[in-house]
């Protein structure tokens, strides 16, 4: 039976394709995120075989960092821009990523691809199209053509943890509640989510507060959003960090009407049963 296609919404793809065509990718960092380095143990609480999901992964070096952890068995990222997966594969040849095209019978019009490497998968497609799939269909995309063994069970493929550094702040704010619901569906009982948000704490006007992406999500919004979901056990703010530490950063954000900007780091735990 063919897998249902991961289609790409034209307006979403067009927006991000335009951003990727620029000379500088403001959200892409050359180095591993310091929050990830500091709190990576949270994502690998099992002794071995931890599965980690990285939504809207871009070509982040964080995925290679996670994949190199001996306690991690599979890192799965998804991004709507194929260029991101291609450049990640070029930047990390040791991971042996190869492009895989879903069966032609899936959907000849689908522009999605899957890149598989050593313990890592990058899916090219719309995040919400993937999340909205039935569990079994979604699992087929995650495991198709990869080295994940058959006994992992496509019908029960859940993640031990989710690493979200740039996903929730990038999606349309009206989709946040759906996003939180789906995060609970793909996490195993007792699983964890490491979430990094941006708080536009002091702005010149309301438009600057609501601008984005990246969109502003403060602590009260995170708590209100996740604590309202039945699957959530706890929401903990680990730290907040001033994101405007250089004159260049301050000038760049002042042009957007943002005078104070903080990164907030949360761990969100799913109930064990």
PDB file of C-alpha atoms in Angstrom:
ATOM      1  CA  UNK A   1       0.000   0.000   0.000  1.00  0.00           C
ATOM      2  CA  UNK A   2       1.447   3.370  -1.029  1.00  0.00           C
ATOM      3  CA  UNK A   3       2.134   6.001   1.554  1.00  0.00           C
ATOM      4  CA  UNK A   4      -0.034   9.137   1.485  1.00  0.00           C
ATOM      5  CA  UNK A   5       1.936  12.078   0.076  1.00  0.00           C
ATOM      6  CA  UNK A   6       3.467  14.835   2.131  1.00  0.00           C
ATOM      7  CA  UNK A   7       2.348  17.762   0.023  1.00  0.00           C
ATOM      8  CA  UNK A   8       3.690  21.272   0.356  1.00  0.00           C
ATOM      9  CA  UNK A   9       1.351  24.226   0.758  1.00  0.00           C
ATOM     10  CA  UNK A  10       2.225  26.776  -1.933  1.00  0.00           C
ATOM     11  CA  UNK A  11       1.921  29.929   0.173  1.00  0.00           C
ATOM     12  CA  UNK A  12       3.970  28.519   3.054  1.00  0.00           C
ATOM     13  CA  UNK A  13       6.635  27.184   0.732  1.00  0.00           C
ATOM     14  CA  UNK A  14       6.757  30.480  -1.169  1.00  0.00           C
ATOM     15  CA  UNK A  15       7.290  32.481   2.010  1.00  0.00           C
ATOM     16  CA  UNK A  16      10.165  30.333   3.265  1.00  0.00           C
ATOM     17  CA  UNK A  17      11.691  29.907  -0.187  1.00  0.00           C
ATOM     18  CA  UNK A  18      11.955  33.686  -0.373  1.00  0.00           C
ATOM     19  CA  UNK A  19      13.661  33.762   3.018  1.00  0.00           C
ATOM     20  CA  UNK A  20      16.097  31.040   1.962  1.00  0.00           C
ATOM     21  CA  UNK A  21      16.988  32.924  -1.209  1.00  0.00           C
ATOM     22  CA  UNK A  22      18.579  35.710   0.851  1.00  0.00           C
ATOM     23  CA  UNK A  23      22.312  35.968   1.402  1.00  0.00           C
ATOM     24  CA  UNK A  24      21.956  35.683   5.185  1.00  0.00           C
ATOM     25  CA  UNK A  25      19.737  33.243   7.077  1.00  0.00           C
ATOM     26  CA  UNK A  26      19.004  35.107  10.301  1.00  0.00           C
ATOM     27  CA  UNK A  27      17.771  32.028  12.143  1.00  0.00           C
ATOM     28  CA  UNK A  28      20.623  29.711  11.124  1.00  0.00           C
ATOM     29  CA  UNK A  29      23.500  29.391  13.571  1.00  0.00           C
ATOM     30  CA  UNK A  30      26.922  28.024  12.672  1.00  0.00           C
ATOM     31  CA  UNK A  31      27.484  26.556  16.117  1.00  0.00           C
ATOM     32  CA  UNK A  32      25.493  24.144  18.246  1.00  0.00           C
ATOM     33  CA  UNK A  33      22.871  25.993  20.241  1.00  0.00           C
ATOM     34  CA  UNK A  34      24.204  26.660  23.769  1.00  0.00           C
ATOM     35  CA  UNK A  35      20.827  25.786  25.311  1.00  0.00           C
ATOM     36  CA  UNK A  36      20.985  22.386  23.624  1.00  0.00           C
ATOM     37  CA  UNK A  37      24.517  21.815  24.877  1.00  0.00           C
ATOM     38  CA  UNK A  38      23.485  22.768  28.393  1.00  0.00           C
ATOM     39  CA  UNK A  39      20.272  20.744  28.548  1.00  0.00           C
ATOM     40  CA  UNK A  40      20.871  17.879  26.107  1.00  0.00           C
ATOM     41  CA  UNK A  41      20.718  15.319  28.925  1.00  0.00           C
ATOM     42  CA  UNK A  42      17.024  16.128  29.255  1.00  0.00           C
ATOM     43  CA  UNK A  43      16.461  14.822  25.738  1.00  0.00           C
ATOM     44  CA  UNK A  44      18.226  11.504  26.355  1.00  0.00           C
ATOM     45  CA  UNK A  45      16.837  10.364  29.682  1.00  0.00           C
ATOM     46  CA  UNK A  46      16.766   6.734  28.565  1.00  0.00           C
ATOM     47  CA  UNK A  47      20.084   4.873  28.685  1.00  0.00           C
ATOM     48  CA  UNK A  48      19.921   4.118  24.970  1.00  0.00           C
ATOM     49  CA  UNK A  49      17.805   4.203  21.791  1.00  0.00           C
ATOM     50  CA  UNK A  50      16.334   7.677  22.264  1.00  0.00           C
ATOM     51  CA  UNK A  51      14.314   8.934  19.302  1.00  0.00           C
ATOM     52  CA  UNK A  52      14.300  12.713  18.849  1.00  0.00           C
ATOM     53  CA  UNK A  53      12.051  14.848  16.646  1.00  0.00           C
ATOM     54  CA  UNK A  54      13.250  18.246  15.389  1.00  0.00           C
ATOM     55  CA  UNK A  55      10.382  20.198  13.752  1.00  0.00           C
ATOM     56  CA  UNK A  56      11.248  22.895  11.192  1.00  0.00           C
ATOM     57  CA  UNK A  57      14.865  21.809  11.432  1.00  0.00           C
ATOM     58  CA  UNK A  58      16.333  23.817   8.559  1.00  0.00           C
ATOM     59  CA  UNK A  59      19.965  22.793   8.164  1.00  0.00           C
ATOM     60  CA  UNK A  60      20.702  23.148  11.861  1.00  0.00           C
ATOM     61  CA  UNK A  61      23.984  21.712  13.135  1.00  0.00           C
ATOM     62  CA  UNK A  62      22.002  20.780  16.234  1.00  0.00           C
ATOM     63  CA  UNK A  63      20.750  17.678  14.405  1.00  0.00           C
ATOM     64  CA  UNK A  64      24.280  16.433  13.804  1.00  0.00           C
ATOM     65  CA  UNK A  65      25.083  17.131  17.444  1.00  0.00           C
ATOM     66  CA  UNK A  66      22.086  15.096  18.594  1.00  0.00           C
ATOM     67  CA  UNK A  67      22.851  12.285  16.155  1.00  0.00           C
ATOM     68  CA  UNK A  68      26.394  11.996  17.558  1.00  0.00           C
ATOM     69  CA  UNK A  69      25.078  11.245  21.048  1.00  0.00           C
ATOM     70  CA  UNK A  70      25.619   7.582  21.892  1.00  0.00           C
ATOM     71  CA  UNK A  71      22.223   7.446  23.600  1.00  0.00           C
ATOM     72  CA  UNK A  72      20.381   8.532  20.441  1.00  0.00           C
ATOM     73  CA  UNK A  73      19.178   5.935  17.940  1.00  0.00           C
ATOM     74  CA  UNK A  74      17.252   8.134  15.498  1.00  0.00           C
ATOM     75  CA  UNK A  75      16.936  11.869  14.833  1.00  0.00           C
ATOM     76  CA  UNK A  76      14.045  12.929  12.600  1.00  0.00           C
ATOM     77  CA  UNK A  77      13.747  16.453  11.243  1.00  0.00           C
ATOM     78  CA  UNK A  78      11.277  18.037   8.860  1.00  0.00           C
ATOM     79  CA  UNK A  79      11.495  21.224   6.834  1.00  0.00           C
ATOM     80  CA  UNK A  80       9.501  22.586   3.932  1.00  0.00           C
ATOM     81  CA  UNK A  81      12.583  23.692   1.981  1.00  0.00           C
ATOM     82  CA  UNK A  82      14.495  20.968   0.159  1.00  0.00           C
ATOM     83  CA  UNK A  83      17.569  23.176  -0.028  1.00  0.00           C
ATOM     84  CA  UNK A  84      17.870  22.900   3.749  1.00  0.00           C
ATOM     85  CA  UNK A  85      18.167  19.102   3.611  1.00  0.00           C
ATOM     86  CA  UNK A  86      20.534  19.230   0.643  1.00  0.00           C
ATOM     87  CA  UNK A  87      22.872  21.699   2.321  1.00  0.00           C
ATOM     88  CA  UNK A  88      22.768  19.775   5.599  1.00  0.00           C
ATOM     89  CA  UNK A  89      23.792  16.623   3.723  1.00  0.00           C
ATOM     90  CA  UNK A  90      26.652  18.511   2.059  1.00  0.00           C
ATOM     91  CA  UNK A  91      27.795  20.026   5.346  1.00  0.00           C
ATOM     92  CA  UNK A  92      27.814  16.665   7.155  1.00  0.00           C
ATOM     93  CA  UNK A  93      29.163  14.016   4.763  1.00  0.00           C
ATOM     94  CA  UNK A  94      30.011  11.695   7.662  1.00  0.00           C
ATOM     95  CA  UNK A  95      26.278  11.134   8.201  1.00  0.00           C
ATOM     96  CA  UNK A  96      25.983   9.591   4.706  1.00  0.00           C
ATOM     97  CA  UNK A  97      22.650  11.240   3.912  1.00  0.00           C
ATOM     98  CA  UNK A  98      21.106  10.132   0.633  1.00  0.00           C
ATOM     99  CA  UNK A  99      17.946  11.432  -0.995  1.00  0.00           C
ATOM    100  CA  UNK A 100      15.092   8.978  -1.181  1.00  0.00           C
ATOM    101  CA  UNK A 101      12.031   9.559  -3.368  1.00  0.00           C
ATOM    102  CA  UNK A 102       8.764   8.040  -2.126  1.00  0.00           C
ATOM    103  CA  UNK A 103       7.098   5.551  -4.430  1.00  0.00           C
ATOM    104  CA  UNK A 104       5.783   7.092  -7.597  1.00  0.00           C
ATOM    105  CA  UNK A 105       2.339   5.742  -6.747  1.00  0.00           C
ATOM    106  CA  UNK A 106       2.267   7.968  -3.671  1.00  0.00           C
ATOM    107  CA  UNK A 107       1.472  11.062  -5.661  1.00  0.00           C
ATOM    108  CA  UNK A 108       3.220  12.206  -8.809  1.00  0.00           C
ATOM    109  CA  UNK A 109       2.601  15.838  -7.870  1.00  0.00           C
ATOM    110  CA  UNK A 110       4.169  15.605  -4.421  1.00  0.00           C
ATOM    111  CA  UNK A 111       7.425  17.558  -4.149  1.00  0.00           C
ATOM    112  CA  UNK A 112       8.435  15.884  -0.916  1.00  0.00           C
ATOM    113  CA  UNK A 113      11.662  13.943  -0.519  1.00  0.00           C
ATOM    114  CA  UNK A 114      13.200  11.991   2.314  1.00  0.00           C
ATOM    115  CA  UNK A 115      16.893  12.111   3.167  1.00  0.00           C
ATOM    116  CA  UNK A 116      18.242   9.156   5.133  1.00  0.00           C
ATOM    117  CA  UNK A 117      21.631   8.760   6.725  1.00  0.00           C
ATOM    118  CA  UNK A 118      23.266   7.106   9.692  1.00  0.00           C
ATOM    119  CA  UNK A 119      20.617   7.292  12.430  1.00  0.00           C
ATOM    120  CA  UNK A 120      19.112  10.461  10.937  1.00  0.00           C
ATOM    121  CA  UNK A 121      16.164  11.273   8.670  1.00  0.00           C
ATOM    122  CA  UNK A 122      15.139  14.615   7.170  1.00  0.00           C
ATOM    123  CA  UNK A 123      11.703  14.836   5.605  1.00  0.00           C
ATOM    124  CA  UNK A 124      10.987  17.552   3.054  1.00  0.00           C
ATOM    125  CA  UNK A 125       7.376  18.602   3.409  1.00  0.00           C
ATOM    126  CA  UNK A 126       4.784  20.557   5.338  1.00  0.00           C
ATOM    127  CA  UNK A 127       5.036  19.966   9.086  1.00  0.00           C
ATOM    128  CA  UNK A 128       1.292  20.001   9.670  1.00  0.00           C
ATOM    129  CA  UNK A 129       0.617  17.623   6.791  1.00  0.00           C
ATOM    130  CA  UNK A 130       2.930  15.150   8.498  1.00  0.00           C
ATOM    131  CA  UNK A 131       1.417  15.697  11.938  1.00  0.00           C
ATOM    132  CA  UNK A 132      -2.140  15.384  10.651  1.00  0.00           C
ATOM    133  CA  UNK A 133      -1.503  11.908   9.226  1.00  0.00           C
ATOM    134  CA  UNK A 134      -2.755   8.787  10.946  1.00  0.00           C
ATOM    135  CA  UNK A 135      -0.113   7.308  13.247  1.00  0.00           C
ATOM    136  CA  UNK A 136       0.634   4.381  10.935  1.00  0.00           C
ATOM    137  CA  UNK A 137       0.962   6.530   7.809  1.00  0.00           C
ATOM    138  CA  UNK A 138       3.174   9.061   9.587  1.00  0.00           C
ATOM    139  CA  UNK A 139       5.397   6.288  10.906  1.00  0.00           C
ATOM    140  CA  UNK A 140       5.899   4.925   7.396  1.00  0.00           C
ATOM    141  CA  UNK A 141       7.353   8.240   6.293  1.00  0.00           C
ATOM    142  CA  UNK A 142       9.567   8.442   9.348  1.00  0.00           C
ATOM    143  CA  UNK A 143      10.976   4.930   8.920  1.00  0.00           C
ATOM    144  CA  UNK A 144      10.703   4.383   5.148  1.00  0.00           C
ATOM    145  CA  UNK A 145      14.086   3.502   3.689  1.00  0.00           C
ATOM    146  CA  UNK A 146      15.902   4.158   6.951  1.00  0.00           C
ATOM    147  CA  UNK A 147      17.980   1.809   9.093  1.00  0.00           C
ATOM    148  CA  UNK A 148      15.271   1.718  11.782  1.00  0.00           C
ATOM    149  CA  UNK A 149      14.589  -1.956  12.383  1.00  0.00           C
ATOM    150  CA  UNK A 150      11.239  -3.532  11.616  1.00  0.00           C
ATOM    151  CA  UNK A 151      10.620  -4.468  15.222  1.00  0.00           C
ATOM    152  CA  UNK A 152      10.385  -0.779  16.061  1.00  0.00           C
ATOM    153  CA  UNK A 153       6.857  -1.134  14.735  1.00  0.00           C
ATOM    154  CA  UNK A 154       5.551   1.436  12.276  1.00  0.00           C
ATOM    155  CA  UNK A 155       2.170   1.560  14.009  1.00  0.00           C
ATOM    156  CA  UNK A 156       3.691   2.514  17.364  1.00  0.00           C
ATOM    157  CA  UNK A 157       6.519   4.815  16.354  1.00  0.00           C
ATOM    158  CA  UNK A 158       6.643   7.549  18.981  1.00  0.00           C
ATOM    159  CA  UNK A 159       9.421   9.927  19.971  1.00  0.00           C
ATOM    160  CA  UNK A 160      11.162   9.986  23.328  1.00  0.00           C
ATOM    161  CA  UNK A 161      11.790  13.707  23.028  1.00  0.00           C
ATOM    162  CA  UNK A 162      11.204  16.794  20.901  1.00  0.00           C
ATOM    163  CA  UNK A 163      13.725  19.571  20.395  1.00  0.00           C
ATOM    164  CA  UNK A 164      12.058  22.814  19.301  1.00  0.00           C
ATOM    165  CA  UNK A 165      14.437  25.736  18.945  1.00  0.00           C
ATOM    166  CA  UNK A 166      12.841  27.474  15.981  1.00  0.00           C
ATOM    167  CA  UNK A 167       9.500  25.839  15.227  1.00  0.00           C
ATOM    168  CA  UNK A 168       6.819  27.251  17.503  1.00  0.00           C
ATOM    169  CA  UNK A 169       8.181  30.779  17.044  1.00  0.00           C
ATOM    170  CA  UNK A 170       7.966  30.316  13.264  1.00  0.00           C
ATOM    171  CA  UNK A 171       4.458  28.953  12.777  1.00  0.00           C
ATOM    172  CA  UNK A 172       1.341  31.081  12.459  1.00  0.00           C
ATOM    173  CA  UNK A 173       0.223  31.908  16.034  1.00  0.00           C
ATOM    174  CA  UNK A 174      -3.278  30.646  15.221  1.00  0.00           C
ATOM    175  CA  UNK A 175      -1.823  27.147  14.784  1.00  0.00           C
ATOM    176  CA  UNK A 176      -0.125  26.942  18.184  1.00  0.00           C
ATOM    177  CA  UNK A 177      -2.901  25.054  19.920  1.00  0.00           C
ATOM    178  CA  UNK A 178      -3.003  22.432  17.164  1.00  0.00           C
ATOM    179  CA  UNK A 179       0.774  22.234  17.291  1.00  0.00           C
ATOM    180  CA  UNK A 180       0.739  21.572  21.039  1.00  0.00           C
ATOM    181  CA  UNK A 181      -1.882  18.860  20.548  1.00  0.00           C
ATOM    182  CA  UNK A 182       0.208  17.074  17.925  1.00  0.00           C
ATOM    183  CA  UNK A 183       3.368  17.279  20.041  1.00  0.00           C
ATOM    184  CA  UNK A 184       1.523  15.284  22.681  1.00  0.00           C
ATOM    185  CA  UNK A 185       0.412  12.713  20.109  1.00  0.00           C
ATOM    186  CA  UNK A 186       3.915  11.957  18.817  1.00  0.00           C
ATOM    187  CA  UNK A 187       5.591  11.807  22.250  1.00  0.00           C
ATOM    188  CA  UNK A 188       5.740   8.537  24.166  1.00  0.00           C
ATOM    189  CA  UNK A 189       4.272   8.518  27.692  1.00  0.00           C
ATOM    190  CA  UNK A 190       6.818  10.176  29.961  1.00  0.00           C
ATOM    191  CA  UNK A 191       8.503  11.881  27.013  1.00  0.00           C
ATOM    192  CA  UNK A 192       9.916  15.401  27.105  1.00  0.00           C
ATOM    193  CA  UNK A 193       9.985  18.515  24.947  1.00  0.00           C
ATOM    194  CA  UNK A 194      12.789  21.064  25.107  1.00  0.00           C
ATOM    195  CA  UNK A 195      11.277  24.305  23.852  1.00  0.00           C
ATOM    196  CA  UNK A 196      13.044  27.599  23.138  1.00  0.00           C
ATOM    197  CA  UNK A 197      10.921  30.703  22.542  1.00  0.00           C
ATOM    198  CA  UNK A 198      11.526  34.411  22.051  1.00  0.00           C
ATOM    199  CA  UNK A 199       9.937  37.044  24.261  1.00  0.00           C
ATOM    200  CA  UNK A 200       9.703  40.522  22.729  1.00  0.00           C
ATOM    201  CA  UNK A 201       9.494  41.955  26.206  1.00  0.00           C
ATOM    202  CA  UNK A 202       9.796  45.667  25.490  1.00  0.00           C
ATOM    203  CA  UNK A 203       8.581  47.123  22.217  1.00  0.00           C
ATOM    204  CA  UNK A 204       7.735  50.498  20.736  1.00  0.00           C
ATOM    205  CA  UNK A 205       4.242  49.519  19.637  1.00  0.00           C
ATOM    206  CA  UNK A 206       1.777  46.651  19.290  1.00  0.00           C
ATOM    207  CA  UNK A 207       2.879  45.898  15.745  1.00  0.00           C
ATOM    208  CA  UNK A 208       6.422  45.232  16.971  1.00  0.00           C
ATOM    209  CA  UNK A 209       5.054  42.855  19.607  1.00  0.00           C
ATOM    210  CA  UNK A 210       3.024  40.878  17.088  1.00  0.00           C
ATOM    211  CA  UNK A 211       5.630  40.913  14.317  1.00  0.00           C
ATOM    212  CA  UNK A 212       7.323  37.803  13.025  1.00  0.00           C
ATOM    213  CA  UNK A 213       8.460  35.248  12.349  1.00  0.00           C
ATOM    214  CA  UNK A 214      10.051  34.736  14.735  1.00  0.00           C
ATOM    215  CA  UNK A 215       6.940  35.466  16.802  1.00  0.00           C
ATOM    216  CA  UNK A 216       6.964  36.429  20.451  1.00  0.00           C
ATOM    217  CA  UNK A 217       5.859  33.818  23.000  1.00  0.00           C
ATOM    218  CA  UNK A 218       6.330  34.747  26.648  1.00  0.00           C
ATOM    219  CA  UNK A 219       6.199  32.505  29.710  1.00  0.00           C
ATOM    220  CA  UNK A 220       2.538  33.111  30.466  1.00  0.00           C
ATOM    221  CA  UNK A 221       1.581  32.190  26.892  1.00  0.00           C
ATOM    222  CA  UNK A 222       3.605  28.979  26.999  1.00  0.00           C
ATOM    223  CA  UNK A 223       2.032  27.966  30.301  1.00  0.00           C
ATOM    224  CA  UNK A 224      -1.476  28.872  29.204  1.00  0.00           C
ATOM    225  CA  UNK A 225      -1.036  26.916  25.987  1.00  0.00           C
ATOM    226  CA  UNK A 226       0.519  23.705  27.274  1.00  0.00           C
ATOM    227  CA  UNK A 227      -0.989  23.467  30.747  1.00  0.00           C
ATOM    228  CA  UNK A 228      -4.428  23.432  29.139  1.00  0.00           C
ATOM    229  CA  UNK A 229      -3.615  20.129  27.397  1.00  0.00           C
ATOM    230  CA  UNK A 230      -4.464  16.885  29.132  1.00  0.00           C
ATOM    231  CA  UNK A 231      -1.256  15.165  28.037  1.00  0.00           C
ATOM    232  CA  UNK A 232       1.000  17.673  29.799  1.00  0.00           C
ATOM    233  CA  UNK A 233       2.375  16.762  33.218  1.00  0.00           C
ATOM    234  CA  UNK A 234       4.611  19.772  33.955  1.00  0.00           C
ATOM    235  CA  UNK A 235       5.879  22.960  32.321  1.00  0.00           C
ATOM    236  CA  UNK A 236       9.146  24.280  33.728  1.00  0.00           C
ATOM    237  CA  UNK A 237      11.027  27.432  32.768  1.00  0.00           C
ATOM    238  CA  UNK A 238      14.703  26.464  32.912  1.00  0.00           C
ATOM    239  CA  UNK A 239      16.171  29.879  32.192  1.00  0.00           C
ATOM    240  CA  UNK A 240      15.835  33.117  30.286  1.00  0.00           C
ATOM    241  CA  UNK A 241      18.681  34.824  28.471  1.00  0.00           C
ATOM    242  CA  UNK A 242      19.024  38.365  27.156  1.00  0.00           C
ATOM    243  CA  UNK A 243      19.250  38.037  23.370  1.00  0.00           C
ATOM    244  CA  UNK A 244      20.436  41.605  22.734  1.00  0.00           C
ATOM    245  CA  UNK A 245      23.996  41.578  24.018  1.00  0.00           C
ATOM    246  CA  UNK A 246      25.786  43.349  21.177  1.00  0.00           C
ATOM    247  CA  UNK A 247      25.327  46.784  19.636  1.00  0.00           C
ATOM    248  CA  UNK A 248      24.625  45.182  16.248  1.00  0.00           C
ATOM    249  CA  UNK A 249      21.850  43.023  17.724  1.00  0.00           C
ATOM    250  CA  UNK A 250      20.320  46.005  19.488  1.00  0.00           C
ATOM    251  CA  UNK A 251      20.353  48.137  16.327  1.00  0.00           C
ATOM    252  CA  UNK A 252      18.922  45.343  14.187  1.00  0.00           C
ATOM    253  CA  UNK A 253      16.002  44.729  16.528  1.00  0.00           C
ATOM    254  CA  UNK A 254      15.421  48.418  17.268  1.00  0.00           C
ATOM    255  CA  UNK A 255      14.622  48.828  13.577  1.00  0.00           C
ATOM    256  CA  UNK A 256      11.815  46.316  14.188  1.00  0.00           C
ATOM    257  CA  UNK A 257      10.603  48.199  17.250  1.00  0.00           C
ATOM    258  CA  UNK A 258      11.995  45.671  19.737  1.00  0.00           C
ATOM    259  CA  UNK A 259      13.951  47.147  22.656  1.00  0.00           C
ATOM    260  CA  UNK A 260      14.219  44.074  24.907  1.00  0.00           C
ATOM    261  CA  UNK A 261      14.369  40.495  23.638  1.00  0.00           C
ATOM    262  CA  UNK A 262      14.812  37.336  25.700  1.00  0.00           C
ATOM    263  CA  UNK A 263      15.217  33.664  24.873  1.00  0.00           C
ATOM    264  CA  UNK A 264      13.179  31.423  27.167  1.00  0.00           C
ATOM    265  CA  UNK A 265      14.019  27.760  27.634  1.00  0.00           C
ATOM    266  CA  UNK A 266      11.327  25.329  28.817  1.00  0.00           C
ATOM    267  CA  UNK A 267      11.086  21.623  29.491  1.00  0.00           C
ATOM    268  CA  UNK A 268       7.601  20.200  29.017  1.00  0.00           C
ATOM    269  CA  UNK A 269       6.967  16.700  30.295  1.00  0.00           C
ATOM    270  CA  UNK A 270       4.269  14.315  29.169  1.00  0.00           C
ATOM    271  CA  UNK A 271       2.350  12.262  31.705  1.00  0.00           C
ATOM    272  CA  UNK A 272       3.578   8.693  32.070  1.00  0.00           C
ATOM    273  CA  UNK A 273       0.101   7.269  31.684  1.00  0.00           C
TER     274      UNK A 273
END
